Coordinates of C-alpha atoms and ligand atoms in Angstrom, one line a residue:
M917 CA 20.3 58.1 22.6
P918 CA 22.4 55.1 23.7
C919 CA 19.8 53.9 26.3
H920 CA 17.8 50.7 25.8
V921 CA 14.9 49.7 28.3
V922 CA 14.0 46.0 28.7
L923 CA 10.7 45.3 30.5
G924 CA 8.4 42.5 31.4
G925 CA 5.2 42.7 29.3
Q926 CA 3.2 40.1 31.4
W927 CA 3.2 39.1 35.1
G928 CA 7.0 38.7 35.5
D929 CA 9.1 35.7 34.7
E930 CA 9.1 36.4 31.0
G931 CA 12.8 35.6 30.6
K932 CA 14.0 39.2 30.9
G933 CA 17.3 38.1 32.3
K934 CA 18.1 36.0 29.3
I935 CA 17.1 38.8 26.8
V936 CA 19.2 41.4 28.8
D937 CA 22.0 39.1 28.7
Y938 CA 21.6 38.8 24.9
L939 CA 21.3 42.5 24.4
A940 CA 24.1 43.3 26.9
A941 CA 26.9 42.2 24.4
G942 CA 28.8 45.6 23.8
A943 CA 26.8 47.4 26.5
H944 CA 28.8 49.4 29.0
A945 CA 26.3 49.1 31.9
V946 CA 23.2 47.1 32.8
V947 CA 21.1 48.9 35.4
R948 CA 18.4 47.5 37.7
F949 CA 16.0 50.3 38.5
Q950 CA 13.2 48.9 40.7
G951 CA 12.3 46.0 42.9
G952 CA 14.7 44.0 45.0
A953 CA 15.5 40.3 45.8
N954 CA 11.9 39.4 44.8
A955 CA 13.3 39.2 41.2
G956 CA 14.7 35.9 40.0
H957 CA 16.5 36.2 36.7
T958 CA 18.0 33.0 35.5
L959 CA 20.9 32.9 33.0
V960 CA 22.4 29.8 31.5
L961 CA 25.9 30.5 30.4
G962 CA 28.1 27.8 29.0
G963 CA 25.8 25.1 30.7
R964 CA 26.1 26.9 34.1
R965 CA 22.8 28.2 35.6
L966 CA 23.1 31.5 37.3
A967 CA 20.2 32.7 39.5
L968 CA 20.3 36.5 39.9
H969 CA 18.0 38.3 42.3
L970 CA 19.8 41.6 42.8
V971 CA 22.7 41.6 40.5
P972 CA 21.9 42.9 37.0
S973 CA 21.8 40.3 34.1
G974 CA 24.8 41.9 32.3
I975 CA 27.1 40.4 34.8
G976 CA 27.8 37.5 32.4
H977 CA 29.7 39.9 30.1
P978 CA 33.2 40.6 31.4
G979 CA 33.4 44.3 30.5
C980 CA 30.0 45.2 31.6
L981 CA 29.3 47.3 34.8
G982 CA 26.3 46.2 36.9
V983 CA 24.4 49.2 38.5
L984 CA 21.7 48.8 41.2
G985 CA 19.9 52.1 40.7
N986 CA 18.2 54.5 43.1
G987 CA 14.7 53.0 42.6
M988 CA 15.8 49.6 44.1
V989 CA 15.3 48.2 47.6
I990 CA 18.3 46.2 48.6
D991 CA 18.8 43.6 51.3
P992 CA 22.6 44.0 52.0
V993 CA 22.9 40.5 53.5
A994 CA 21.3 39.0 50.4
L995 CA 23.4 41.1 48.1
L996 CA 26.6 39.9 49.6
E997 CA 25.4 36.2 49.5
E998 CA 24.6 36.6 45.9
I999 CA 28.0 38.2 45.1
A1000 CA 29.8 35.4 47.0
S1001 CA 27.8 32.7 45.0
L1002 CA 28.6 34.3 41.8
E1003 CA 32.3 34.7 42.6
K1004 CA 32.3 31.1 43.6
L1005 CA 31.4 30.3 39.9
G1006 CA 34.4 32.3 38.9
L1007 CA 32.8 35.6 37.9
E1008 CA 34.4 38.8 38.9
V1009 CA 31.6 40.8 40.4
R1010 CA 32.6 43.2 43.1
G1011 CA 35.0 45.3 40.9
R1012 CA 32.2 46.1 38.4
L1013 CA 29.2 46.5 40.6
R1014 CA 27.9 49.9 41.7
V1015 CA 25.0 50.5 44.2
S1016 CA 23.0 53.8 44.5
S1017 CA 23.5 55.6 47.7
A1018 CA 19.9 56.6 47.3
A1019 CA 18.5 53.0 47.0
H1020 CA 16.7 51.9 50.1
V1021 CA 17.8 49.3 52.5
V1022 CA 15.6 46.1 53.1
L1023 CA 16.1 45.2 56.8
P1024 CA 15.2 41.8 58.4
C1025 CA 12.3 43.5 60.0
H1026 CA 10.8 44.3 56.6
V1027 CA 11.0 40.6 55.8
L1028 CA 9.2 39.9 59.1
Q1029 CA 6.6 42.6 58.4
D1030 CA 6.0 41.2 54.9
R1031 CA 5.0 37.9 56.6
V1032 CA 2.9 39.5 59.3
E1033 CA 1.0 41.6 56.7
E1034 CA 0.4 38.6 54.5
R1035 CA -1.0 36.7 57.5
R1036 CA -3.2 39.6 58.4
R1037 CA -4.7 39.6 54.8
G1038 CA -6.4 36.4 55.9
G1039 CA -8.1 34.7 53.0
S1040 CA -6.8 37.1 50.2
P1041 CA -3.0 37.4 50.6
V1042 CA -1.1 39.0 47.7
G1043 CA 1.2 36.0 47.6
T1044 CA 4.3 38.0 48.0
T1045 CA 7.8 36.5 47.6
G1046 CA 8.4 37.3 51.3
R1047 CA 11.5 39.4 50.6
G1048 CA 10.4 42.5 52.5
V1049 CA 10.1 44.5 49.3
G1050 CA 6.6 46.0 50.0
P1051 CA 7.4 47.1 53.6
A1052 CA 10.6 48.7 52.4
Y1053 CA 8.9 50.7 49.7
A1054 CA 6.2 51.6 52.2
D1055 CA 8.8 53.0 54.6
K1056 CA 10.5 54.9 51.7
A1057 CA 7.2 56.6 50.7
A1058 CA 6.5 57.4 54.3
R1059 CA 9.9 59.1 54.4
Q1060 CA 11.2 56.8 57.2
G1061 CA 13.3 54.5 55.2
V1062 CA 17.1 54.1 55.3
Q1063 CA 19.1 54.6 52.2
M1064 CA 22.2 52.6 51.1
G1065 CA 24.3 55.7 51.8
I1066 CA 24.0 54.7 55.5
F1067 CA 26.9 52.2 54.8
L1068 CA 29.2 55.2 54.0
R1069 CA 28.6 56.9 57.4
P1070 CA 30.8 56.3 60.4
E1071 CA 30.1 53.0 62.2
G1072 CA 28.5 54.7 65.3
E1073 CA 26.2 56.9 63.3
A1074 CA 25.1 53.9 61.2
R1075 CA 24.5 51.8 64.3
A1076 CA 22.4 54.5 65.9
R1077 CA 20.2 55.2 62.9
L1078 CA 19.5 51.5 62.2
R1079 CA 18.8 50.7 65.8
E1080 CA 16.3 53.6 65.9
T1081 CA 14.7 52.3 62.8
L1082 CA 14.5 48.7 64.2
E1083 CA 13.1 49.8 67.5
R1084 CA 10.4 51.9 65.8
K1085 CA 9.5 48.9 63.7
R1086 CA 9.4 46.5 66.6
E1087 CA 6.8 48.8 68.3
L1088 CA 4.7 49.0 65.2
L1089 CA 4.7 45.2 64.6
Q1090 CA 3.9 44.5 68.2
A1091 CA 1.0 46.8 67.9
L1092 CA -0.1 44.8 64.8
D1093 CA 0.4 41.5 66.4
P1094 CA 1.4 41.2 70.1
G1095 CA 2.8 37.8 69.3
V1096 CA 5.6 39.2 67.0
D1097 CA 8.8 40.2 68.6
F1098 CA 12.5 40.3 67.8
D1099 CA 15.7 41.2 69.5
V1100 CA 16.9 44.5 68.1
D1101 CA 20.5 43.9 68.6
A1102 CA 20.4 40.4 67.2
M1103 CA 18.8 41.8 64.1
L1104 CA 21.1 44.7 63.8
G1105 CA 24.4 42.7 64.0
P1106 CA 24.3 41.0 60.5
V1107 CA 23.2 44.2 58.8
L1108 CA 26.1 46.2 60.4
A1109 CA 28.4 43.4 59.6
C1110 CA 27.8 44.1 55.8
R1111 CA 29.1 47.7 56.1
E1112 CA 32.8 47.1 55.3
Q1113 CA 32.0 45.0 52.1
V1114 CA 29.1 47.1 51.0
A1115 CA 30.5 50.5 51.4
P1116 CA 33.1 50.3 48.5
L1117 CA 30.2 49.6 46.1
V1118 CA 28.1 52.5 47.1
C1119 CA 28.1 55.7 45.1
D1120 CA 26.0 58.3 43.3
T1121 CA 24.9 56.1 40.4
T1122 CA 22.7 58.8 38.8
A1123 CA 25.8 60.9 38.3
L1124 CA 27.7 57.8 37.1
L1125 CA 25.0 57.0 34.5
Q1126 CA 24.8 60.6 33.4
D1127 CA 28.6 60.7 32.8
L1128 CA 28.4 57.4 30.8
L1129 CA 25.6 58.9 28.6
D1130 CA 27.6 62.0 28.1
E1131 CA 30.4 59.8 26.8
G1132 CA 28.1 58.1 24.5
R1133 CA 28.2 54.8 26.3
R1134 CA 25.4 52.1 25.7
I1135 CA 23.3 51.4 28.7
L1136 CA 20.6 48.9 29.3
L1137 CA 17.9 49.4 31.9
E1138 CA 16.7 46.1 33.1
G1139 CA 13.2 45.8 34.5
A1140 CA 12.2 43.2 37.1
Q1141 CA 8.6 41.8 37.4
G1142 CA 6.2 42.9 34.7
A1143 CA 3.6 45.5 33.6
M1144 CA 0.7 43.4 35.1
L1145 CA 2.5 43.6 38.5
D1146 CA 3.1 47.4 38.3
L1147 CA 1.9 49.3 41.3
D1148 CA 0.0 51.8 39.1
H1149 CA -1.0 50.0 36.0
G1150 CA -1.2 46.4 37.1
T1151 CA -3.9 44.3 38.8
Y1152 CA -3.9 46.3 42.1
P1153 CA -3.8 45.2 44.9
Y1154 CA -2.2 42.0 43.6
V1155 CA 0.9 43.7 42.4
T1156 CA 4.5 44.5 43.6
S1157 CA 5.3 47.8 45.1
S1158 CA 7.3 49.5 42.4
S1159 CA 6.9 50.8 38.9
C1160 CA 7.8 48.1 36.2
T1161 CA 7.2 50.4 33.3
S1162 CA 9.4 52.7 31.2
A1163 CA 8.5 55.6 33.5
G1164 CA 9.7 53.6 36.4
A1165 CA 13.0 52.9 34.5
L1166 CA 13.6 56.7 34.4
V1167 CA 12.7 57.4 37.9
G1168 CA 14.7 54.5 39.3
S1169 CA 17.9 55.4 37.4
G1170 CA 17.9 59.1 36.9
V1171 CA 18.2 58.7 33.1
P1172 CA 16.1 61.3 31.2
P1173 CA 13.4 60.2 28.6
Q1174 CA 15.2 61.7 25.6
E1175 CA 18.1 59.1 26.1
V1176 CA 15.9 56.2 25.5
A1177 CA 16.2 54.8 22.0
A1178 CA 14.3 51.6 22.3
V1179 CA 12.0 49.7 24.7
T1180 CA 11.9 45.9 24.4
G1181 CA 8.8 44.3 25.9
V1182 CA 9.7 40.7 26.9
V1183 CA 6.8 38.2 26.7
K1184 CA 6.6 34.5 27.0
A1185 CA 4.9 32.7 24.1
Y1186 CA 2.2 31.8 26.7
A1187 CA 1.5 33.4 30.1
T1188 CA 2.3 32.6 33.7
R1189 CA 1.6 34.2 37.1
V1190 CA 3.0 33.5 40.6
G1191 CA 1.1 34.8 43.6
N1192 CA -2.6 35.6 43.7
G1193 CA -4.8 37.9 41.6
P1194 CA -6.7 37.7 38.4
F1195 CA -5.4 35.8 35.4
P1196 CA -8.1 35.7 32.7
T1197 CA -6.4 33.1 30.5
E1198 CA -5.4 30.7 33.3
L1199 CA -5.6 27.1 32.4
A1200 CA -6.6 25.2 35.6
G1201 CA -6.6 21.6 34.2
E1202 CA -4.3 19.3 32.2
E1203 CA -3.2 21.9 29.6
G1204 CA -1.9 24.1 32.4
D1205 CA 0.0 21.2 34.0
R1206 CA 1.5 20.4 30.6
L1207 CA 2.6 24.0 30.1
R1208 CA 4.1 24.0 33.7
Q1209 CA 5.9 20.7 33.1
I1210 CA 7.4 21.4 29.8
G1211 CA 8.2 25.1 30.6
Q1212 CA 9.5 24.1 34.1
E1213 CA 7.4 26.9 35.4
Y1214 CA 8.6 27.1 39.1
G1215 CA 9.6 30.4 40.7
A1216 CA 13.4 31.2 40.6
T1217 CA 13.1 33.0 43.9
T1218 CA 10.6 31.0 45.9
G1219 CA 10.3 27.7 44.0
R1220 CA 6.5 28.1 43.9
A1221 CA 4.6 26.4 40.9
R1222 CA 3.6 29.2 38.5
R1223 CA 0.0 29.4 37.3
C1224 CA 0.0 28.9 33.5
G1225 CA -2.3 30.1 30.7
W1226 CA -2.6 31.1 27.2
F1227 CA -1.0 34.3 25.7
D1228 CA -3.2 37.3 26.6
A1229 CA -2.8 40.0 23.8
V1230 CA -5.1 42.4 25.8
A1231 CA -2.6 42.4 28.7
V1232 CA 0.4 42.8 26.3
R1233 CA -1.2 45.6 24.4
H1234 CA -1.8 47.4 27.7
A1235 CA 1.8 46.9 28.7
A1236 CA 2.9 48.0 25.3
R1237 CA 0.8 51.3 25.4
V1238 CA 1.8 52.2 28.9
S1239 CA 5.6 51.6 28.4
G1240 CA 5.8 52.5 24.7
F1241 CA 7.3 49.2 23.6
T1242 CA 9.1 49.5 20.4
E1243 CA 9.7 45.8 19.9
L1244 CA 8.7 42.5 21.5
A1245 CA 11.0 39.6 22.5
V1246 CA 9.1 36.3 22.6
T1247 CA 10.6 33.7 24.8
K1248 CA 9.9 30.0 25.4
L1249 CA 8.5 29.5 21.9
D1250 CA 9.7 25.9 22.0
V1251 CA 7.5 25.1 25.0
L1252 CA 4.6 25.2 22.6
D1253 CA 6.1 22.6 20.2
G1254 CA 3.8 19.7 19.8
F1255 CA 0.6 21.4 21.2
E1256 CA -2.2 20.4 18.8
S1257 CA -4.0 23.7 19.2
L1258 CA -3.2 27.0 20.9
R1259 CA -5.2 29.9 21.9
V1260 CA -4.6 33.7 22.1
A1261 CA -6.9 36.1 24.0
V1262 CA -7.6 39.0 21.8
G1263 CA -10.5 40.6 23.9
Y1264 CA -12.5 40.1 27.0
E1265 CA -16.2 39.9 27.8
Q1266 CA -17.4 41.5 31.0
D1267 CA -21.1 41.3 32.0
G1268 CA -22.1 40.8 28.4
K1269 CA -20.0 43.8 27.1
K1270 CA -17.0 43.3 24.9
L1271 CA -13.8 44.9 26.0
R1272 CA -10.6 45.5 23.9
R1273 CA -8.7 47.1 26.8
M1274 CA -7.8 45.9 30.3
P1275 CA -10.2 47.2 33.0
V1276 CA -8.5 49.0 35.9
G1277 CA -7.7 47.0 39.0
A1278 CA -8.2 43.4 40.0
E1279 CA -12.0 43.3 40.7
D1280 CA -13.1 44.3 37.2
L1281 CA -10.6 41.9 35.6
E1282 CA -11.8 39.1 37.8
R1283 CA -15.1 39.4 36.0
C1284 CA -13.7 39.3 32.5
R1285 CA -13.8 36.2 30.3
P1286 CA -11.3 36.0 27.5
E1287 CA -12.3 36.0 23.9
Y1288 CA -9.9 33.6 22.0
V1289 CA -8.7 33.0 18.5
E1290 CA -7.8 29.3 18.1
F1291 CA -4.6 28.4 16.3
A1292 CA -3.4 25.0 14.9
G1293 CA 0.0 24.2 16.6
W1294 CA 3.1 22.9 14.9
R1295 CA 4.6 19.3 15.4
T1296 CA 8.3 19.9 14.8
S1297 CA 10.8 21.1 17.4
T1298 CA 11.9 24.7 17.2
Q1299 CA 14.8 24.2 19.7
G1300 CA 17.5 24.0 17.1
C1301 CA 16.2 27.0 15.2
R1302 CA 18.5 30.0 14.9
S1303 CA 16.6 32.2 12.5
L1304 CA 13.0 33.0 11.7
L1305 CA 13.4 31.0 8.4
D1306 CA 14.4 28.0 10.4
L1307 CA 11.1 27.9 12.4
P1308 CA 8.3 25.5 11.3
G1309 CA 5.6 27.5 9.4
G1310 CA 3.1 27.2 12.2
A1311 CA 5.5 28.8 14.7
R1312 CA 6.2 31.7 12.3
R1313 CA 2.5 32.2 11.8
Y1314 CA 1.9 32.1 15.6
L1315 CA 4.5 34.9 16.0
D1316 CA 2.6 36.8 13.3
L1317 CA -0.5 36.3 15.2
L1318 CA 1.0 37.6 18.5
Q1319 CA 2.5 40.7 16.9
E1320 CA -0.8 41.5 15.0
H1321 CA -2.8 41.3 18.3
A1322 CA -0.2 42.9 20.5
G1323 CA 0.3 45.7 18.0
I1324 CA 4.0 45.6 18.3
P1325 CA 6.6 43.8 16.0
V1326 CA 8.4 40.7 17.2
R1327 CA 12.1 41.3 16.8
I1328 CA 13.6 38.8 19.1
V1329 CA 12.8 35.1 19.6
S1330 CA 14.1 32.6 22.1
V1331 CA 13.7 28.9 21.8
G1332 CA 15.7 27.4 24.7
P1333 CA 17.6 28.4 27.9
D1334 CA 21.1 28.9 26.4
R1335 CA 22.5 32.2 25.2
D1336 CA 22.8 31.0 21.7
S1337 CA 19.1 30.0 21.4
T1338 CA 18.1 33.6 21.0
F1339 CA 18.0 35.1 17.6
R1340 CA 16.8 38.4 15.8
A1341 CA 13.6 38.0 13.8
Ligands
LIG691 P1 6.5 41.2 46.2 O1 7.1 41.8 45.1 O2 7.3 40.1 46.9 O3 5.8 42.1 47.2 O4 5.2 40.3 45.7 C1 4.1 40.9 45.0 C2 3.5 40.1 43.9 O5 4.5 40.2 42.8 C3 3.4 38.6 44.1 O6 2.3 38.2 43.3 C4 4.7 38.0 43.7 O7 4.5 36.6 43.3 C5 5.0 38.8 42.4 N1 6.3 38.9 42.1 C6 7.3 39.7 42.7 N2 8.5 39.5 42.1 C7 8.2 38.6 41.0 C8 9.1 38.1 40.0 O8 10.3 38.4 39.8 N3 8.4 37.3 39.1 C9 7.1 37.1 39.2 N4 6.3 37.6 40.2 C10 6.9 38.3 41.1

């Protein structure tokens, strides 16, 4: 069972990239299985900051293969730009990247549609990243998407298929909003221009992964976003359009469940959310600003300021149950250094009733008020700590509190952005 799944246990931005990089030492492949360029995984390697959107976070390890699995939606133009920017930093990427021929293509018309649909949501937009991810998944489910295998087809065939897709989309968008128009050929050009560079990367990654598993190779499955943004188990409709759970990891990679040995849920020591939707422990005032400032809580993809709040153990318990977390990795513990007091939500109250579990969907969660336990903070810095024993007593007790209320043991702790600031608990 050489497969290890790493997932977000909150609303995304938990620091999964950093934890995947930590766990990827000695792994043969790191696989993204859902989402697209909406993700923003930041790695700091030797003082260099890498912002990854499509490329898996194992890329910092020279021998590690990066796989973009069948469950992803991939903007080929964005992929080539990302590869070029990583290669500029001296990383060898192309030779060890594989893209599933079954993954779906995000076209520029999906990006446009994302914007149009957000506008049409009027006063309650989802707050998407605007990367065309939702519309591409909608086309996939409607069986009218284009798979990455298109780049392996003869040029004329690829051109005809893409043009037909763009023409259909143009009609649809004009019906939605007559003010929206685009030139099909102008949109087609940059996509077709990717064909030569993308084609050598495209293959049957399900077969590739199954062969690696047969050889006993270690594989990491890297989630994007987080459980509370999951299409089925998150705060619908304020979610992303893919499955951010363990089940999604299997569907989006072709790895069978019996191969999974461990599921790491990555959580921040507090909570953040970008985009709209309920966030029971959100701090609107000064404390929220303080967390944002210290934690530098600005989106890696869109630069948007993240909403900040206290750790919500109800949400993490939900994520842990749905995905079967076997351990927690707690990131950004150092951001809480110096807070006089901290809070952790351990339950909710909704219309006078006490709840221990997350209600289903956004509307019910919107009516929930968190029930907190208060906790005295610690004054000393955790940034130089490299083991549990190095941590101030208050920080250790805080981790105990998190694991007690989340119901899952904390096994990995991170106290800074660099690779060496992560340790096993
Ligand atoms: P979409 O995935 O761009 O459609 O956006 C849907 C929701 O998911 C919005 O609230 C986004 O802010 C959120 N979202 C998407 N990707 C990420 C991510 O990588 N981190 C955090 N939030 C994300």
